[in-house]
């Protein structure tokens, strides 16, 4: 799908619409390929979490304040209302985005490197996107394997996420308020 500002495209992984609010969503998860410097689209009323998953990284200027986001480092959070410009550090990147309605939800985004585990509590929504290697999701007695480039969604289910040797995953979690 094209960016709101027309400067590129994004691949939407999942979206939760807001009932009775055409054009609004509770949250959206996507991956974007960024080939050149330029402005970010505005998402008024939303918060954004972004992580670079391929390429060296990017230097953002968010309402005049610089921030650097590098490959598979801690995700960066900023207001969708902000004026954001992007400069690439060393060529094209791919980023993972979680955008959520700040009044109706809380969210977090984590990069889980090789040989790590994370407990996913029951409640809310969780997306596990495998970047490298095989990622394992354990829910009760069930085991699911998520291959690179694929995403698994959990709605309200507790699970354990495991990354093996050479594996890396992105974990996006959203909990609606109220």
PDB file of C-alpha atoms in Angstrom, residues 37 40 56 151:
ATOM      1  CA  UNK A  37      15.777  10.184   2.626  1.00  0.00           C
ATOM      2  CA  UNK A  40       7.524  10.534   7.316  1.00  0.00           C
ATOM      3  CA  UNK A  56      22.505   0.105   8.770  1.00  0.00           C
ATOM      4  CA  UNK A 151       4.100 -13.684  11.213  1.00  0.00           C
TER       5      UNK A 151
END
